Coordinates of C-alpha atoms in Angstrom, one line a residue:
X369 CA 97.6 60.4 172.6
X370 CA 98.6 62.9 170.7
X371 CA 100.9 60.1 168.9
X372 CA 97.0 58.9 167.4
X373 CA 95.1 62.2 167.1
X374 CA 98.3 63.1 164.4
X375 CA 98.0 59.6 163.2
X376 CA 94.0 60.3 162.4
X377 CA 94.1 63.7 160.4
X378 CA 97.1 62.3 159.1
X379 CA 94.7 59.5 157.7
X380 CA 92.3 61.7 157.0
X381 CA 94.5 64.2 154.8
X382 CA 95.7 61.3 152.8
X383 CA 91.2 60.2 151.9
X384 CA 90.7 63.2 151.4
X385 CA 93.2 63.6 148.7
X386 CA 91.9 60.9 146.9
X387 CA 88.4 62.3 146.7
X388 CA 88.4 64.2 143.4
X389 CA 88.3 67.7 143.8
X390 CA 84.4 68.3 142.5
X391 CA 81.8 65.0 143.2
X392 CA 79.5 64.6 141.3
X393 CA 75.6 63.3 141.8
X394 CA 72.9 62.3 139.9
X395 CA 68.9 64.6 141.3
X396 CA 66.9 62.7 139.5
X397 CA 62.7 62.6 140.2
X398 CA 62.2 66.0 139.6
X399 CA 58.3 67.2 140.2
X400 CA 56.9 69.0 137.3
X401 CA 57.4 72.3 137.3
X402 CA 60.6 72.6 139.8
X403 CA 62.7 75.1 137.5
X404 CA 67.1 74.9 137.4
X405 CA 67.0 78.0 140.0
X406 CA 64.7 76.7 142.4
X407 CA 67.4 73.8 142.6
X408 CA 70.3 75.7 142.4
X409 CA 69.4 77.3 145.4
X410 CA 67.9 74.4 147.5
X411 CA 71.7 72.1 146.3
X412 CA 73.8 75.7 147.3
X413 CA 72.1 75.3 150.6
X414 CA 73.8 72.3 151.5
X415 CA 77.1 73.3 149.5
X416 CA 78.8 75.1 147.2
X417 CA 78.5 74.0 143.9
X418 CA 79.6 74.6 139.9
X419 CA 77.1 73.7 138.3
X420 CA 73.1 71.7 138.0
X421 CA 73.4 70.2 134.4
X422 CA 69.9 69.3 132.9
X423 CA 68.7 67.6 129.9
X424 CA 65.9 69.3 127.4
X425 CA 63.1 66.7 125.2
X426 CA 62.9 68.1 121.4
X427 CA 59.9 70.1 122.8
X428 CA 62.2 71.9 124.7
X429 CA 60.9 70.8 128.4
X430 CA 63.5 70.4 131.4
X431 CA 64.3 66.6 132.4
X432 CA 62.9 64.9 135.1
X433 CA 66.6 64.5 136.5
X434 CA 69.7 66.4 136.0
X435 CA 73.6 66.2 137.7
X436 CA 74.9 68.4 140.5
X437 CA 78.9 68.9 140.6
X438 CA 80.1 69.8 143.9
X439 CA 83.6 71.7 144.8
X440 CA 83.9 70.1 147.8
X441 CA 82.6 66.1 149.1
X442 CA 80.8 67.8 153.1
X443 CA 78.3 69.2 150.7
X444 CA 77.9 66.4 148.4
X445 CA 76.9 64.6 151.8
X446 CA 74.5 67.3 153.0
X447 CA 72.9 66.9 150.0
X448 CA 72.4 63.6 150.2
X449 CA 71.6 63.1 154.3
X450 CA 69.0 66.8 154.0
X451 CA 67.7 65.8 150.5
X452 CA 67.2 62.2 149.6
X453 CA 64.0 61.5 149.7
X454 CA 62.3 65.3 150.3
X455 CA 58.8 65.6 148.7
X456 CA 58.4 68.4 146.3
X457 CA 55.5 70.0 144.5
X458 CA 54.7 69.7 141.4
X459 CA 54.3 73.0 139.8
X460 CA 52.1 72.1 136.2
X461 CA 48.6 70.9 135.4
X462 CA 49.3 66.8 135.8
X463 CA 51.7 66.1 137.4
X464 CA 51.4 64.4 141.1
X465 CA 54.3 65.3 144.3
X466 CA 57.4 62.9 143.6
X467 CA 60.4 62.4 146.4
X468 CA 63.2 64.4 145.3
X469 CA 66.4 61.2 144.9
X470 CA 70.0 62.1 145.0
X471 CA 72.8 59.3 145.2
X472 CA 75.5 58.9 143.7
X473 CA 77.6 55.8 141.3
X474 CA 79.0 53.0 142.5
X475 CA 82.7 54.8 143.2
X476 CA 81.7 58.9 144.5
X477 CA 80.0 56.0 147.2
X478 CA 82.5 54.3 148.2
X479 CA 84.5 57.1 148.1
X480 CA 82.5 59.1 149.7
X481 CA 82.0 56.1 152.4
X482 CA 84.9 55.6 152.7
X483 CA 85.6 59.5 153.3
X484 CA 82.6 59.9 155.9
X485 CA 83.7 56.8 157.8
X486 CA 87.3 58.2 158.3
X487 CA 86.3 61.3 159.0
X488 CA 86.2 64.0 162.9
X489 CA 82.9 65.6 163.5
X490 CA 83.9 68.5 164.6
X491 CA 81.9 71.7 166.1
X492 CA 82.1 73.5 162.9
X493 CA 80.7 71.4 160.8
X494 CA 77.2 70.0 163.1
X495 CA 76.7 73.6 163.1
X496 CA 77.4 73.8 159.6
X497 CA 74.8 71.1 159.5
X498 CA 72.0 73.1 161.2
X499 CA 71.6 76.0 159.6
X500 CA 72.1 74.1 156.1
X501 CA 68.8 72.0 157.4
X502 CA 67.0 75.5 158.8
X503 CA 68.3 76.3 154.9
X504 CA 66.6 73.6 152.9
X505 CA 63.9 73.5 156.0
X506 CA 63.3 77.0 155.2
X507 CA 63.4 77.0 150.7
X508 CA 60.7 74.3 151.2
X509 CA 58.3 75.9 152.8
X510 CA 58.0 78.4 150.3
X511 CA 58.2 76.7 148.4
X512 CA 55.3 74.9 149.6
X513 CA 53.8 77.5 150.3
X514 CA 54.1 78.7 146.7
X515 CA 51.9 75.4 145.8
X516 CA 49.6 75.9 148.5
X517 CA 48.5 79.6 147.0
X518 CA 48.8 78.6 143.4
X519 CA 45.9 75.7 144.2
X520 CA 43.8 78.4 146.3
X521 CA 43.5 80.4 143.7
X522 CA 42.2 77.9 140.6
X523 CA 46.2 78.3 138.3
X524 CA 46.4 75.0 139.6
X525 CA 44.8 71.7 139.9
X526 CA 46.2 69.8 142.9
X527 CA 43.1 66.6 143.8
X528 CA 43.8 64.1 141.1
X529 CA 45.8 62.5 138.7
X530 CA 45.4 64.0 134.9
X531 CA 45.1 61.6 132.3
X532 CA 45.2 62.6 129.1
X533 CA 42.0 61.1 126.5
X534 CA 43.7 58.3 124.2
X535 CA 44.9 56.7 127.4
X536 CA 41.2 56.2 128.5
X537 CA 39.9 52.4 128.7
X538 CA 38.1 52.2 125.5
X539 CA 35.3 48.9 124.9
X540 CA 36.3 46.5 122.4
X541 CA 33.2 48.1 120.6
X542 CA 34.1 51.5 119.8
X543 CA 37.5 50.5 118.2
X544 CA 38.0 49.9 114.5
X545 CA 37.1 47.4 113.1
X546 CA 40.0 46.9 111.2
X547 CA 42.4 47.7 114.3
X548 CA 40.1 45.3 117.1
X549 CA 42.2 41.8 117.5
X550 CA 45.5 43.8 117.6
X551 CA 45.1 46.7 120.1
X552 CA 43.1 44.2 121.9
X553 CA 46.7 41.9 122.3
X554 CA 48.9 44.6 122.5
X555 CA 46.3 46.0 126.4
X556 CA 47.2 41.9 126.7
X557 CA 50.2 42.2 126.0
X558 CA 51.2 45.0 128.6
X559 CA 48.5 43.7 131.9
X560 CA 51.0 39.7 131.2
X561 CA 54.6 42.5 131.0
X562 CA 52.8 44.2 134.4
X563 CA 51.7 40.5 136.0
X564 CA 56.0 39.0 135.2
X565 CA 57.4 42.7 136.9
X566 CA 54.9 42.4 139.3
X567 CA 55.4 38.7 140.8
X568 CA 59.8 39.5 140.1
X569 CA 59.2 42.7 142.8
X570 CA 57.0 40.4 145.1
X571 CA 59.6 38.0 145.1
X572 CA 62.6 40.1 145.5
X573 CA 60.6 41.5 148.4
X574 CA 60.6 38.2 150.6
X575 CA 64.3 37.4 149.1
X576 CA 64.9 40.9 151.2
X577 CA 63.3 39.6 153.9
X578 CA 65.6 39.7 157.3
X579 CA 66.3 35.9 158.7
X580 CA 66.7 36.9 162.0
X581 CA 70.1 35.2 163.7
X582 CA 69.3 32.4 166.1
X583 CA 69.6 33.7 170.1
X584 CA 71.9 31.5 171.0
X585 CA 76.0 31.9 171.8
X586 CA 77.8 33.0 169.3
X587 CA 81.5 33.3 167.5
X588 CA 82.9 35.9 168.7
X589 CA 83.9 38.7 165.2
X590 CA 87.3 39.8 165.6
X591 CA 87.5 43.6 166.1
X592 CA 84.0 43.7 167.4
X593 CA 82.4 43.9 170.7
X594 CA 81.0 40.6 172.9
X595 CA 77.2 41.1 173.5
X596 CA 77.2 41.3 176.7
X597 CA 80.4 41.9 178.0
X598 CA 80.0 45.0 178.6
X599 CA 78.8 43.7 182.4
X600 CA 80.1 40.5 183.4
X601 CA 83.3 40.7 182.2
X602 CA 85.6 42.2 184.3
X603 CA 88.3 44.8 183.8
X604 CA 91.3 42.8 181.9
X605 CA 94.9 44.8 183.4
X606 CA 96.2 47.8 180.9
X607 CA 95.1 51.2 180.9
X608 CA 90.9 50.1 181.8
X609 CA 88.5 50.3 179.5
X610 CA 88.1 53.3 177.8
X611 CA 88.5 54.2 175.2
X612 CA 92.6 54.1 174.4
X613 CA 92.7 51.3 176.8
X614 CA 93.7 47.4 176.0
X615 CA 90.0 45.7 176.1
X616 CA 88.8 47.4 173.3
X617 CA 90.8 47.0 170.0
X618 CA 91.4 50.6 168.6
X619 CA 90.1 51.1 165.3
X620 CA 88.3 52.2 162.4
X621 CA 84.3 50.3 161.7
X622 CA 83.8 50.1 158.2
X623 CA 80.4 51.3 156.6
X624 CA 79.3 47.5 155.8
X625 CA 79.6 47.1 159.8
X626 CA 77.2 49.1 160.8
X627 CA 74.2 48.9 158.7
X628 CA 72.5 46.3 161.2
X629 CA 70.8 43.2 161.3
X630 CA 67.6 44.7 160.4
X631 CA 69.3 45.0 156.6
X632 CA 70.0 47.9 154.2
X633 CA 66.7 49.2 153.5
X634 CA 65.5 49.7 156.6
X635 CA 68.1 51.9 157.9
X636 CA 66.8 55.5 157.4
X637 CA 69.8 57.9 156.5
X638 CA 69.0 59.6 159.9
X639 CA 70.2 55.8 161.7
X640 CA 66.0 55.6 162.4
X641 CA 64.8 51.8 161.7
X642 CA 62.0 51.1 159.4
X643 CA 59.0 49.8 160.6
X644 CA 56.7 47.4 158.6
X645 CA 54.0 50.1 157.5
X646 CA 56.7 52.3 156.3
X647 CA 58.2 50.3 154.3
X648 CA 55.3 48.8 152.3
X649 CA 54.7 52.2 151.3
X650 CA 57.8 52.7 149.9
X651 CA 57.1 49.5 148.3
X652 CA 53.7 51.0 147.6
X653 CA 55.9 54.4 146.3
X654 CA 57.4 51.9 143.8
X655 CA 54.8 50.5 142.6
X656 CA 53.1 53.9 142.1
X657 CA 56.6 54.6 140.0
X658 CA 56.6 52.0 138.0
X659 CA 52.6 52.4 136.3
X660 CA 53.4 56.0 135.8
X661 CA 56.5 54.6 133.7
X662 CA 55.6 52.7 132.1
X663 CA 52.0 55.1 131.2
X664 CA 54.6 57.4 129.9
X665 CA 56.1 54.8 128.3
X666 CA 52.3 54.0 126.8
X667 CA 52.4 57.5 125.4
X668 CA 55.5 58.0 123.7
X669 CA 55.0 54.9 121.8
X670 CA 51.9 56.0 121.0
X671 CA 52.7 59.6 120.1
X672 CA 55.1 59.2 117.4
X673 CA 51.7 56.7 115.3
X674 CA 49.4 59.6 115.2
X675 CA 52.2 62.1 114.3
X676 CA 52.7 60.2 112.0
X677 CA 48.6 59.9 110.9
X678 CA 48.3 64.3 111.5
X679 CA 51.7 64.7 108.8
X680 CA 50.3 62.2 106.5
X681 CA 46.9 63.7 106.2
X682 CA 47.7 67.1 106.8
X683 CA 49.3 66.5 103.4
X684 CA 46.4 65.2 101.5
X685 CA 44.3 67.8 102.8
X686 CA 46.8 70.5 101.3
X687 CA 46.9 68.3 98.1
X688 CA 43.4 68.5 97.4
X689 CA 43.1 72.8 98.8
X690 CA 46.7 72.9 96.1
X691 CA 44.6 71.3 93.7
X692 CA 41.2 73.4 94.7
X693 CA 42.9 76.5 94.5
X694 CA 44.9 76.1 90.9
X695 CA 41.3 74.8 89.1
X696 CA 39.5 77.9 90.6
X697 CA 42.2 80.0 89.1
X698 CA 42.1 78.3 85.9
X699 CA 38.6 79.1 86.0
X700 CA 38.9 82.7 87.1
X701 CA 42.1 83.5 84.2
X702 CA 39.6 81.6 82.0
X703 CA 36.4 83.5 82.8
X704 CA 38.5 87.0 82.4
X705 CA 39.4 85.6 79.1
X706 CA 36.0 85.1 78.0
X707 CA 35.2 88.1 79.2
X708 CA 36.5 90.4 77.1
X709 CA 37.3 87.6 73.6
X710 CA 36.6 89.3 70.3
X711 CA 35.7 87.1 66.8
X712 CA 36.8 90.1 65.0
X713 CA 39.1 91.4 67.3
X714 CA 41.4 87.7 67.6
X715 CA 44.8 87.7 65.3
X716 CA 44.5 83.4 65.1
X717 CA 44.2 83.0 61.5
X718 CA 41.0 80.5 62.4
X719 CA 39.3 83.7 62.3
X720 CA 41.0 85.7 60.0
X721 CA 42.7 83.8 57.0
X722 CA 40.4 81.0 57.4
X723 CA 41.2 80.1 53.5
X724 CA 44.9 80.1 54.4
X725 CA 44.7 77.9 57.0
X726 CA 42.9 74.8 55.4
X727 CA 46.5 75.2 53.2
X728 CA 48.3 75.5 56.0
X729 CA 45.9 72.4 57.8
X730 CA 46.5 70.4 54.8
X731 CA 50.1 70.7 54.4
X732 CA 50.7 69.5 58.1
X733 CA 48.4 65.8 57.4
X734 CA 50.1 65.2 54.8
X735 CA 53.4 64.4 56.7
X736 CA 51.5 63.6 59.6
X737 CA 50.6 61.0 57.1
X738 CA 53.8 60.1 55.7
X739 CA 55.2 60.5 58.6
X740 CA 53.3 57.5 59.0
X741 CA 54.0 55.5 56.8
X742 CA 57.9 55.1 56.9
X743 CA 57.0 54.6 60.8
X744 CA 55.8 51.7 59.4
X745 CA 58.1 51.4 56.1
X746 CA 61.1 51.0 60.0
X747 CA 59.3 48.7 61.3
X748 CA 58.2 46.0 59.0
X749 CA 61.7 46.3 57.9
X750 CA 63.3 45.4 61.3
X751 CA 60.1 42.3 61.4
X752 CA 62.1 41.2 58.3
X753 CA 65.1 41.2 60.6
X754 CA 64.4 39.0 63.1
X755 CA 62.1 36.9 61.8
X756 CA 65.5 35.9 59.6
X757 CA 67.7 36.2 62.3
X758 CA 66.0 34.1 64.3
X759 CA 65.9 31.0 61.6
X760 CA 70.2 31.8 61.3
X761 CA 70.4 31.1 64.6
X762 CA 67.5 27.7 65.5
X763 CA 69.7 26.7 62.0
X764 CA 73.4 26.6 63.8
X765 CA 71.3 24.9 66.4
X766 CA 69.7 22.2 64.2
X767 CA 73.7 21.8 63.2
X768 CA 75.2 21.7 66.4
X769 CA 72.6 18.8 67.7
X770 CA 73.2 16.4 64.1
X771 CA 76.8 17.0 64.5
X772 CA 76.2 16.0 69.0
X773 CA 73.6 13.0 67.3
X774 CA 76.9 11.6 64.8
X775 CA 79.5 11.6 67.5
X776 CA 76.9 9.6 70.3
X777 CA 76.1 7.0 67.5
X778 CA 79.9 6.9 66.6
X779 CA 81.1 6.3 70.2
X780 CA 77.8 3.7 71.1
X781 CA 75.8 5.9 73.1
X782 CA 73.1 6.5 70.0
X783 CA 71.0 2.8 68.5
X784 CA 70.7 2.8 64.5
X785 CA 67.7 4.7 65.2
X786 CA 68.7 7.4 66.7
X787 CA 67.2 6.0 70.0
X788 CA 69.3 7.4 73.2
X789 CA 70.3 3.1 74.8
X790 CA 68.3 3.1 78.2
X791 CA 70.5 1.6 81.0
X792 CA 68.9 0.2 84.9
X793 CA 71.2 0.1 87.8
X794 CA 70.0 -2.6 90.0
X795 CA 71.6 -4.7 93.1
X796 CA 72.0 -8.1 92.8
X797 CA 69.8 -10.1 95.7
X798 CA 71.0 -12.1 98.4
X799 CA 70.5 -16.0 98.8
X800 CA 69.3 -15.0 102.6
X801 CA 69.9 -19.9 102.3
X802 CA 73.8 -18.2 102.6
X803 CA 75.7 -18.2 106.1
X804 CA 77.6 -14.2 105.4
X805 CA 76.2 -10.6 104.0
X806 CA 77.5 -11.5 100.1
X807 CA 78.5 -8.4 98.2
X808 CA 75.5 -7.0 95.8
X809 CA 77.3 -6.6 93.0
X810 CA 75.2 -4.1 89.8
X811 CA 74.3 -5.2 86.9
X812 CA 73.7 -3.3 83.2
X813 CA 70.7 -5.0 81.9
X814 CA 68.4 -3.6 78.2
X815 CA 65.3 -2.8 77.8
X816 CA 65.0 -5.8 77.0
X817 CA 65.7 -7.0 80.7
X818 CA 62.6 -5.6 81.9
X819 CA 60.6 -7.9 80.7
X820 CA 61.2 -10.6 82.2
X821 CA 59.9 -9.6 85.3
X822 CA 62.4 -9.7 87.3
X823 CA 62.3 -7.2 90.5
X824 CA 64.9 -4.4 91.0
X825 CA 65.7 -2.5 93.8
X826 CA 66.4 1.0 93.6
X827 CA 69.2 2.5 95.9
X828 CA 67.1 4.8 98.1
X829 CA 68.1 9.0 97.6
X830 CA 70.8 11.1 99.4
X831 CA 69.6 13.0 101.9
X832 CA 70.3 16.6 101.8
X833 CA 72.3 18.4 104.5
X834 CA 70.2 22.0 104.7
X835 CA 72.5 22.7 107.7
X836 CA 75.4 24.6 105.1
X837 CA 73.2 27.5 104.0
X838 CA 72.9 28.8 107.5
X839 CA 76.6 28.1 108.6
X840 CA 77.0 30.2 105.6
X841 CA 74.7 32.5 106.8
X842 CA 76.6 32.8 109.8
X843 CA 80.4 33.2 108.1
X844 CA 78.8 36.0 106.2
X845 CA 77.9 37.4 110.1
X846 CA 80.9 37.1 110.7
X847 CA 83.2 38.4 108.4
X848 CA 80.0 41.6 108.4
X849 CA 80.4 41.9 111.9
X850 CA 84.8 42.7 111.3
X851 CA 84.4 44.8 108.9
X852 CA 82.4 47.7 110.7
X853 CA 85.0 50.5 111.0
X854 CA 85.8 51.0 114.8
X855 CA 87.6 54.5 113.7
X856 CA 85.0 57.7 114.6
X857 CA 85.5 59.5 111.9
X858 CA 85.1 56.9 109.5
X859 CA 81.8 55.5 111.3
X860 CA 80.3 58.9 111.6
X861 CA 80.4 59.2 107.5
X862 CA 79.4 55.4 107.0
X863 CA 75.2 54.9 105.2
X864 CA 72.9 54.3 107.2
X865 CA 70.4 51.8 105.6
X866 CA 66.9 53.4 108.2
X867 CA 64.8 51.0 106.1
X868 CA 66.1 48.0 107.6
X869 CA 66.5 49.9 111.0
X870 CA 62.6 49.7 112.7
X871 CA 61.1 51.1 115.4
X872 CA 60.2 47.0 116.7
X873 CA 63.6 46.3 115.8
X874 CA 65.1 49.3 118.0
X875 CA 62.9 48.7 121.4
X876 CA 63.5 44.6 121.3
X877 CA 67.2 44.9 120.1
X878 CA 68.6 48.6 120.7
X879 CA 66.7 49.7 124.0
X880 CA 68.7 46.3 126.2
X881 CA 72.4 47.8 124.1
X882 CA 71.2 51.7 125.5
X883 CA 70.4 50.5 128.6
X884 CA 73.4 48.8 129.8
X885 CA 75.8 51.6 128.2
X886 CA 74.2 53.9 129.9
X887 CA 74.4 51.4 133.6
X888 CA 78.0 51.2 132.8
X889 CA 78.9 54.8 132.4
X890 CA 76.3 56.3 134.5
X891 CA 75.4 52.9 137.3
X892 CA 71.8 52.3 137.7
X893 CA 69.2 55.0 136.8
X894 CA 65.9 55.1 138.1
X895 CA 64.6 57.3 135.1
X896 CA 64.7 55.9 131.7
X897 CA 64.5 59.3 130.5
X898 CA 67.5 58.8 129.2
X899 CA 67.6 56.1 128.0
X900 CA 64.5 57.7 125.2
X901 CA 66.1 60.3 124.7
X902 CA 68.3 57.7 122.9
X903 CA 65.6 56.1 120.9
X904 CA 63.6 58.8 120.1
X905 CA 66.5 60.4 117.7
X906 CA 67.4 56.2 116.3
X907 CA 63.8 56.2 115.0
X908 CA 64.1 60.2 114.0
X909 CA 66.6 58.7 111.6
X910 CA 68.8 61.5 112.9
X911 CA 72.9 61.3 112.7
X912 CA 75.8 60.6 115.0
X913 CA 77.1 63.9 115.6
X914 CA 73.9 64.8 116.9
X915 CA 73.6 62.3 119.6
X916 CA 76.6 63.3 120.5
X917 CA 75.9 66.7 120.7
X918 CA 72.5 65.6 122.4
X919 CA 74.9 63.7 125.7
X920 CA 77.6 66.5 125.6
X921 CA 75.6 68.1 128.9
X922 CA 75.1 64.7 131.3
X923 CA 78.0 62.4 129.5
X924 CA 81.2 64.0 128.8
X925 CA 83.8 63.2 127.6
X926 CA 81.7 59.5 127.7
X927 CA 79.9 60.6 124.7
X928 CA 81.9 59.9 122.5
X929 CA 82.6 56.7 123.5
X930 CA 79.2 55.9 123.9
X931 CA 77.7 56.6 120.4
X932 CA 80.7 54.8 118.8
X933 CA 79.2 51.5 120.6
X934 CA 75.7 52.0 119.6
X935 CA 77.1 53.6 116.0
X936 CA 78.6 50.6 115.5
X937 CA 76.3 47.8 116.3
X938 CA 73.7 50.3 114.6
X939 CA 76.2 50.2 111.0
X940 CA 77.1 46.4 111.9
X941 CA 72.6 45.5 110.8
X942 CA 72.7 48.2 107.3
X943 CA 75.4 46.1 106.6
X944 CA 74.1 42.9 107.0
X945 CA 70.2 44.2 106.0
X946 CA 72.2 45.1 102.7
X947 CA 72.9 41.3 102.5
X948 CA 70.0 40.2 103.0
X949 CA 71.1 38.8 106.5
X950 CA 68.8 38.6 109.2
X951 CA 71.5 39.7 113.0
X952 CA 68.8 38.3 115.3
X953 CA 70.5 38.6 119.0
X954 CA 74.0 38.6 117.2
X955 CA 75.9 42.1 118.8
X956 CA 79.6 43.4 117.8
X957 CA 80.7 44.0 121.0
X958 CA 79.9 40.9 122.8

């Protein structure tokens, strides 16, 4: 037994050494108004944390997700057990309460599961877990109390979710006549996509419904006790039926074997089986969250257009205001000048010496008339030169044509009267009485043979292969794809044709690429805030260095790799647009 305990302790020590020194968890679905200080306090109640990073929107507002780095895996396990699914109150108007999401990526989750399954529970750890539960309960009670007091004092509206006025349903008569069809089409497409997502979700739910195993006898699996063997099977020889007996194999149970026959989604973190009502409530909550995300997505797409329209209106108003101010300044200046104007005291020659003014005016008129005459003479001289050059060119062309006709006449291609010889090409008809097919021969005749009434059969026109242009375009695109730089410095200095990267192309082509890269570096994403941050960065025509700085707090060293992969596609689209080619669905790193 002492050897077995030593072996368990050694395996536990090896598993603990395989884990990294710090464990990073994803903290999502943070309610509005929750500060970083409160989250540090709440996460610190589960275990010591090294840092908590949270992205900031361009409007200097914290995002609804972040990343917490725990100093040891025990604190991360306690946080996933105690804080996942905890509802936090919203501390801002227009926000709803959200259930906190605490999870790890696939690699970290696998290591934590292996660590938890091989770890031996002690009384000290049980006491630490109870203390963490008490601290978490006290912190949640305090924040709920403050939220309720703010709602009672009228500082917070918790009755309903405030929908912005520009998101209310509009009647068809309320829409502008020029944009009515476009808006109604967008609304119909949005509802169709929502219905499609709902159908896919219901299909996934039906597929996830557990299928009960038959009640009959089943084949026993190695390493698992057979059902009913505790009462019907007699005790075997050895040390007995205890934990160290031969009748029960000694070994550690893997994490996935303890899920039970109800499926993973029916097992709560505490080990209880969820009821159908709880599962339906979770599905409704997920559906509500998807609808909220879709509303937020529509709002994000709507705000840039309205912002651009407001900026254009402000610019036009500013121009009108500047024009009116300039006219007012000129009016005031002219009025002040005319108020103090005196013809007798003026120093202008028109008023002081009228005779001299007339003489100078006559001289100016003579100089202008002389300049006009010189211009007319120069223009006539230029027209004469052009006429002579045209006549000389036509004469050269006539000489060349006569020389060509003489050459053709000597070669027998022209008749005596100068008309070209007309040749007819025809296929001799085959004799239907002959048994075999005869080879057609070409017959060359003159115009006199057309008067004989013989019908000629014309050769069919050759068909053109128009697919050559598409193959050439693909070859050019492959050549451009191979010329996209891979070096970070050269890539970031390349010129981007932003007129070729429209918002529609960014949403349809670059958004799936950004989501795939985020899943590759962060695992499964619950919120699209980080993806929307990257897309807004591209729509604002910002450079790659700013993108790396924005992603550095979340992705750290991998932010530069993600920016390089995304910017290669951006440069590829720009180069193809400059060549006048359409890339369709072609990707650089495919």
